[in-house]
mmCIF file of C-alpha atoms in Angstrom:
data_model
loop_
_atom_site.group_PDB
_atom_site.id
_atom_site.type_symbol
_atom_site.label_atom_id
_atom_site.label_comp_id
_atom_site.label_asym_id
_atom_site.label_seq_id
_atom_site.Cartn_x
_atom_site.Cartn_y
_atom_site.Cartn_z
ATOM 1 C CA MET X 16 -22.304 33.970 -139.892
ATOM 2 C CA THR X 17 -19.772 36.720 -140.498
ATOM 3 C CA ALA X 18 -18.468 39.014 -137.782
ATOM 4 C CA ARG X 19 -20.868 41.633 -139.154
ATOM 5 C CA GLY X 20 -23.836 39.403 -138.371
ATOM 6 C CA ILE X 21 -24.544 38.585 -142.030
ATOM 7 C CA ILE X 22 -25.359 35.140 -143.393
ATOM 8 C CA VAL X 23 -25.382 34.044 -147.019
ATOM 9 C CA SER X 24 -28.548 32.019 -147.517
ATOM 10 C CA ASP X 25 -29.089 29.143 -149.953
ATOM 11 C CA ASP X 26 -30.493 31.571 -152.549
ATOM 12 C CA GLY X 27 -27.165 33.403 -152.562
ATOM 13 C CA ARG X 28 -28.477 36.527 -150.845
ATOM 14 C CA GLN X 29 -26.882 38.178 -147.882
ATOM 15 C CA ARG X 30 -29.195 38.657 -144.920
ATOM 16 C CA CYS X 31 -29.154 39.533 -141.194
ATOM 17 C CA ALA X 32 -28.342 36.275 -139.576
ATOM 18 C CA TRP X 33 -30.904 36.443 -136.754
ATOM 19 C CA HIS X 34 -33.583 34.537 -138.708
ATOM 20 C CA GLY X 35 -31.346 31.444 -138.674
ATOM 21 C CA ASN X 36 -32.519 30.442 -142.132
ATOM 22 C CA LEU X 37 -35.810 29.152 -140.679
ATOM 23 C CA GLU X 38 -38.309 29.473 -143.510
ATOM 24 C CA ASP X 39 -41.034 31.350 -141.683
ATOM 25 C CA TYR X 40 -38.577 33.557 -139.797
ATOM 26 C CA ARG X 41 -36.660 34.327 -142.990
ATOM 27 C CA ARG X 42 -39.915 35.231 -144.722
ATOM 28 C CA TYR X 43 -40.712 37.608 -141.871
ATOM 29 C CA HIS X 44 -37.229 39.156 -142.110
ATOM 30 C CA ASP X 45 -37.514 39.606 -145.872
ATOM 31 C CA ALA X 46 -41.112 40.806 -146.278
ATOM 32 C CA GLU X 47 -42.044 42.524 -143.036
ATOM 33 C CA TRP X 48 -39.379 43.464 -140.535
ATOM 34 C CA GLY X 49 -38.326 47.083 -140.860
ATOM 35 C CA ARG X 50 -40.637 47.934 -143.766
ATOM 36 C CA PRO X 51 -42.538 51.126 -142.738
ATOM 37 C CA VAL X 52 -46.065 50.580 -141.515
ATOM 38 C CA THR X 53 -48.696 53.342 -141.235
ATOM 39 C CA GLU X 54 -51.827 51.253 -140.757
ATOM 40 C CA ASP X 55 -53.225 51.618 -137.276
ATOM 41 C CA ILE X 56 -54.350 47.990 -136.879
ATOM 42 C CA ARG X 57 -50.912 46.679 -137.697
ATOM 43 C CA LEU X 58 -49.247 49.164 -135.367
ATOM 44 C CA PHE X 59 -51.598 48.237 -132.532
ATOM 45 C CA GLU X 60 -51.146 44.534 -133.213
ATOM 46 C CA LYS X 61 -47.367 44.777 -133.154
ATOM 47 C CA ILE X 62 -47.043 46.766 -129.993
ATOM 48 C CA CYS X 63 -49.383 44.304 -128.254
ATOM 49 C CA LEU X 64 -47.502 41.305 -129.573
ATOM 50 C CA GLU X 65 -44.208 42.818 -128.488
ATOM 51 C CA GLY X 66 -45.706 42.996 -124.996
ATOM 52 C CA PHE X 67 -46.663 39.312 -125.167
ATOM 53 C CA GLN X 68 -43.118 38.546 -126.292
ATOM 54 C CA SER X 69 -41.633 39.851 -123.092
ATOM 55 C CA GLY X 70 -39.629 36.990 -121.617
ATOM 56 C CA LEU X 71 -40.085 34.875 -124.752
ATOM 57 C CA SER X 72 -38.662 34.820 -128.277
ATOM 58 C CA TRP X 73 -40.303 36.680 -131.146
ATOM 59 C CA LEU X 74 -40.365 33.414 -133.145
ATOM 60 C CA THR X 75 -42.650 31.925 -130.504
ATOM 61 C CA ILE X 76 -45.058 34.827 -130.940
ATOM 62 C CA LEU X 77 -44.758 34.873 -134.745
ATOM 63 C CA ARG X 78 -45.755 31.201 -134.929
ATOM 64 C CA LYS X 79 -48.805 31.966 -132.787
ATOM 65 C CA ARG X 80 -49.711 35.230 -134.538
ATOM 66 C CA GLU X 81 -52.741 33.892 -136.379
ATOM 67 C CA ASN X 82 -54.085 32.521 -133.097
ATOM 68 C CA PHE X 83 -53.606 35.903 -131.459
ATOM 69 C CA ARG X 84 -55.408 37.569 -134.322
ATOM 70 C CA ALA X 85 -58.360 35.228 -133.863
ATOM 71 C CA ALA X 86 -58.383 35.711 -130.101
ATOM 72 C CA PHE X 87 -58.175 39.517 -130.300
ATOM 73 C CA ALA X 88 -60.631 40.319 -133.099
ATOM 74 C CA GLY X 89 -57.871 40.897 -135.643
ATOM 75 C CA PHE X 90 -56.455 43.572 -133.264
ATOM 76 C CA ASP X 91 -59.241 45.932 -134.187
ATOM 77 C CA TYR X 92 -58.723 48.061 -131.129
ATOM 78 C CA ASP X 93 -62.304 49.377 -131.138
ATOM 79 C CA ARG X 94 -63.514 45.783 -130.725
ATOM 80 C CA VAL X 95 -60.810 44.845 -128.230
ATOM 81 C CA ALA X 96 -61.660 47.889 -126.155
ATOM 82 C CA ALA X 97 -65.054 46.403 -125.578
ATOM 83 C CA PHE X 98 -63.719 43.113 -124.250
ATOM 84 C CA GLY X 99 -64.889 42.138 -120.767
ATOM 85 C CA ASP X 100 -64.442 39.389 -118.216
ATOM 86 C CA ASP X 101 -65.849 36.693 -120.514
ATOM 87 C CA ASP X 102 -63.268 37.599 -123.152
ATOM 88 C CA ILE X 103 -60.454 37.504 -120.613
ATOM 89 C CA ALA X 104 -61.624 33.992 -119.541
ATOM 90 C CA ARG X 105 -61.852 32.926 -123.212
ATOM 91 C CA CYS X 106 -58.283 34.088 -123.909
ATOM 92 C CA LEU X 107 -56.962 32.422 -120.752
ATOM 93 C CA ALA X 108 -58.458 29.159 -121.995
ATOM 94 C CA ASP X 109 -56.989 29.502 -125.489
ATOM 95 C CA ALA X 110 -53.944 27.213 -125.754
ATOM 96 C CA GLY X 111 -53.035 28.806 -129.073
ATOM 97 C CA ILE X 112 -51.836 32.054 -127.494
ATOM 98 C CA VAL X 113 -49.696 33.014 -124.513
ATOM 99 C CA ARG X 114 -52.068 32.630 -121.600
ATOM 100 C CA HIS X 115 -50.762 35.387 -119.367
ATOM 101 C CA ARG X 116 -53.543 37.279 -117.582
ATOM 102 C CA GLY X 117 -51.514 40.447 -117.162
ATOM 103 C CA LYS X 118 -50.669 40.616 -120.833
ATOM 104 C CA ILE X 119 -54.245 39.842 -121.896
ATOM 105 C CA VAL X 120 -55.614 42.535 -119.615
ATOM 106 C CA SER X 121 -52.886 44.908 -120.886
ATOM 107 C CA THR X 122 -54.021 44.382 -124.469
ATOM 108 C CA ILE X 123 -57.573 45.389 -123.538
ATOM 109 C CA ASN X 124 -56.355 48.404 -121.608
ATOM 110 C CA ASN X 125 -54.065 49.457 -124.458
ATOM 111 C CA ALA X 126 -56.949 49.219 -126.914
ATOM 112 C CA ARG X 127 -58.779 51.781 -124.831
ATOM 113 C CA ARG X 128 -55.661 53.967 -124.675
ATOM 114 C CA ALA X 129 -55.347 53.631 -128.452
ATOM 115 C CA GLN X 130 -58.843 55.044 -128.851
ATOM 116 C CA GLU X 131 -57.790 58.025 -126.748
ATOM 117 C CA MET X 132 -54.653 58.448 -128.847
ATOM 118 C CA ARG X 133 -56.664 58.417 -132.067
ATOM 119 C CA ALA X 134 -58.981 61.029 -130.648
ATOM 120 C CA GLU X 135 -55.989 63.264 -129.752
ATOM 121 C CA PHE X 136 -53.732 62.726 -132.799
ATOM 122 C CA GLY X 137 -56.047 61.437 -135.517
ATOM 123 C CA SER X 138 -54.428 58.018 -135.697
ATOM 124 C CA LEU X 139 -51.849 55.851 -134.039
ATOM 125 C CA ALA X 140 -49.695 56.345 -137.075
ATOM 126 C CA CYS X 141 -49.681 60.105 -136.568
ATOM 127 C CA TYR X 142 -48.493 59.656 -133.007
ATOM 128 C CA PHE X 143 -45.808 56.989 -133.588
ATOM 129 C CA TRP X 144 -44.326 58.519 -136.768
ATOM 130 C CA SER X 145 -44.108 61.894 -135.067
ATOM 131 C CA GLN X 146 -41.735 60.189 -132.661
ATOM 132 C CA GLU X 147 -39.338 58.924 -135.347
ATOM 133 C CA PRO X 148 -35.773 59.494 -134.049
ATOM 134 C CA PRO X 149 -33.662 62.214 -135.676
ATOM 135 C CA VAL X 150 -30.701 61.319 -137.859
ATOM 136 C CA ASP X 151 -28.166 62.356 -135.243
ATOM 137 C CA GLU X 152 -29.514 59.664 -132.896
ATOM 138 C CA ARG X 153 -28.863 56.927 -135.398
ATOM 139 C CA PRO X 154 -25.586 54.910 -135.558
ATOM 140 C CA ALA X 155 -23.219 55.591 -138.432
ATOM 141 C CA VAL X 156 -22.636 51.856 -138.854
ATOM 142 C CA MET X 157 -25.261 49.170 -138.392
ATOM 143 C CA ASP X 158 -23.484 45.914 -137.686
ATOM 144 C CA TYR X 159 -24.151 43.025 -135.304
ATOM 145 C CA GLU X 160 -22.175 44.577 -132.497
ATOM 146 C CA THR X 161 -24.133 47.809 -132.724
ATOM 147 C CA LEU X 162 -27.457 45.972 -132.873
ATOM 148 C CA VAL X 163 -26.901 43.832 -129.796
ATOM 149 C CA ALA X 164 -25.368 46.720 -127.840
ATOM 150 C CA ASN X 165 -28.488 48.886 -128.230
ATOM 151 C CA PRO X 166 -31.623 47.027 -127.107
ATOM 152 C CA MET X 167 -33.131 50.443 -126.357
ATOM 153 C CA THR X 168 -32.421 53.983 -127.560
ATOM 154 C CA PRO X 169 -33.120 57.579 -126.422
ATOM 155 C CA ALA X 170 -36.189 57.599 -128.694
ATOM 156 C CA SER X 171 -37.559 54.343 -127.342
ATOM 157 C CA LYS X 172 -37.090 55.634 -123.803
ATOM 158 C CA ARG X 173 -38.928 58.862 -124.649
ATOM 159 C CA ILE X 174 -41.789 56.979 -126.309
ATOM 160 C CA SER X 175 -42.005 54.471 -123.456
ATOM 161 C CA ARG X 176 -42.232 57.240 -120.827
ATOM 162 C CA ASP X 177 -44.903 59.042 -122.783
ATOM 163 C CA LEU X 178 -46.969 55.905 -123.377
ATOM 164 C CA LYS X 179 -46.827 55.009 -119.693
ATOM 165 C CA LYS X 180 -47.995 58.531 -118.813
ATOM 166 C CA ARG X 181 -50.911 57.943 -121.127
ATOM 167 C CA GLY X 182 -51.800 54.701 -119.295
ATOM 168 C CA TRP X 183 -50.327 52.155 -121.721
ATOM 169 C CA THR X 184 -48.816 49.004 -120.129
ATOM 170 C CA PHE X 185 -46.158 46.484 -121.130
ATOM 171 C CA VAL X 186 -44.450 49.245 -123.116
ATOM 172 C CA GLY X 187 -40.940 49.369 -121.662
ATOM 173 C CA PRO X 188 -38.136 50.948 -123.702
ATOM 174 C CA THR X 189 -36.826 47.616 -124.971
ATOM 175 C CA THR X 190 -40.326 46.549 -126.052
ATOM 176 C CA VAL X 191 -40.877 49.912 -127.744
ATOM 177 C CA TYR X 192 -37.547 49.681 -129.608
ATOM 178 C CA ALA X 193 -38.404 46.222 -130.922
ATOM 179 C CA PHE X 194 -41.687 47.735 -132.141
ATOM 180 C CA MET X 195 -39.844 50.623 -133.794
ATOM 181 C CA GLN X 196 -37.442 48.225 -135.547
ATOM 182 C CA ALA X 197 -40.255 46.062 -136.833
ATOM 183 C CA MET X 198 -42.517 48.863 -137.976
ATOM 184 C CA GLY X 199 -39.812 50.761 -139.861
ATOM 185 C CA LEU X 200 -39.464 53.779 -137.626
ATOM 186 C CA VAL X 201 -35.765 52.823 -137.806
ATOM 187 C CA ASN X 202 -33.951 50.707 -140.344
ATOM 188 C CA ASP X 203 -31.893 48.176 -138.344
ATOM 189 C CA HIS X 204 -31.188 45.732 -141.133
ATOM 190 C CA LEU X 205 -27.452 45.227 -140.955
ATOM 191 C CA ASP X 206 -24.975 46.692 -143.400
ATOM 192 C CA GLY X 207 -24.713 44.152 -146.193
ATOM 193 C CA CYS X 208 -28.233 42.749 -145.830
ATOM 194 C CA PHE X 209 -30.063 42.959 -149.149
ATOM 195 C CA CYS X 210 -33.130 44.312 -147.319
ATOM 196 C CA GLN X 211 -31.339 47.363 -145.941
ATOM 197 C CA PRO X 212 -31.385 49.458 -149.151
ATOM 198 C CA GLU X 213 -34.882 48.257 -149.991
ATOM 199 C CA VAL X 214 -36.179 49.354 -146.603
ATOM 200 C CA GLU X 215 -34.355 52.676 -146.805
ATOM 201 C CA ALA X 216 -35.858 53.355 -150.213
ATOM 202 C CA MET X 217 -39.326 52.697 -148.733
ATOM 203 C CA ARG X 218 -38.571 55.027 -145.866
ATOM 204 C CA ASP X 219 -37.350 57.691 -148.303
ATOM 205 C CA ARG X 220 -40.591 57.491 -150.263
ATOM 206 C CA LEU X 221 -42.816 57.697 -147.197
ATOM 207 C CA ASP X 222 -44.822 60.893 -146.983
ATOM 208 C CA ARG X 223 -44.387 61.997 -143.370
ATOM 209 C CA ARG X 224 -46.541 65.103 -143.524
ATOM 210 C CA PHE X 225 -49.235 63.392 -141.487
ATOM 211 C CA ALA X 226 -46.743 62.849 -138.668
ATOM 212 C CA ALA X 227 -45.505 66.437 -138.823
ATOM 213 C CA THR X 228 -49.095 67.653 -138.475
ATOM 214 C CA ALA X 229 -49.598 65.457 -135.413
ATOM 215 C CA ALA X 230 -46.405 66.744 -133.788
ATOM 216 C CA SER X 231 -47.292 70.422 -134.261
#
């Protein structure tokens, strides 16, 4: 790994080094992380999984993701919002996921809060993309030192505070920033990573008028 946090993989491409050249983690880095997402189900899934990650590694959660999807009805938040005590017991008995009662209950709670958010803003995407940080809050250089020095940002703190006021749980500013990075609200691929310009081009093409309407 270079001082900039870049690794040259066996295919000759430069990448952020954090995936460690593990095949599944590298695939996630290349095809998912940072690429802008506007689908509500994926947004809800990710913020819930980031909550489950708290105290663990994302790789642990990634490798259990299909089990989580099966346990939580594909993260269809209308279905999860209807979960009751039997579903909590079922999830607690499921060895394929992280069996943490507080996080399971939080997912059900957040599904209900997501329904309220959709009623207010039209969609989760409208809400989250209206919170995209302005350019002047973004670093001029995105290298490894910058990445590790900023586990949370002013935007993630604002969003975290607002979500908590709305009754969401397991949405601290570090969790929210990891969500923002993964869903493309920011582009934190390091300078020199082949994904960085690809992600930025996707962000440039994204029509944000839906978010502007939600914010007004």
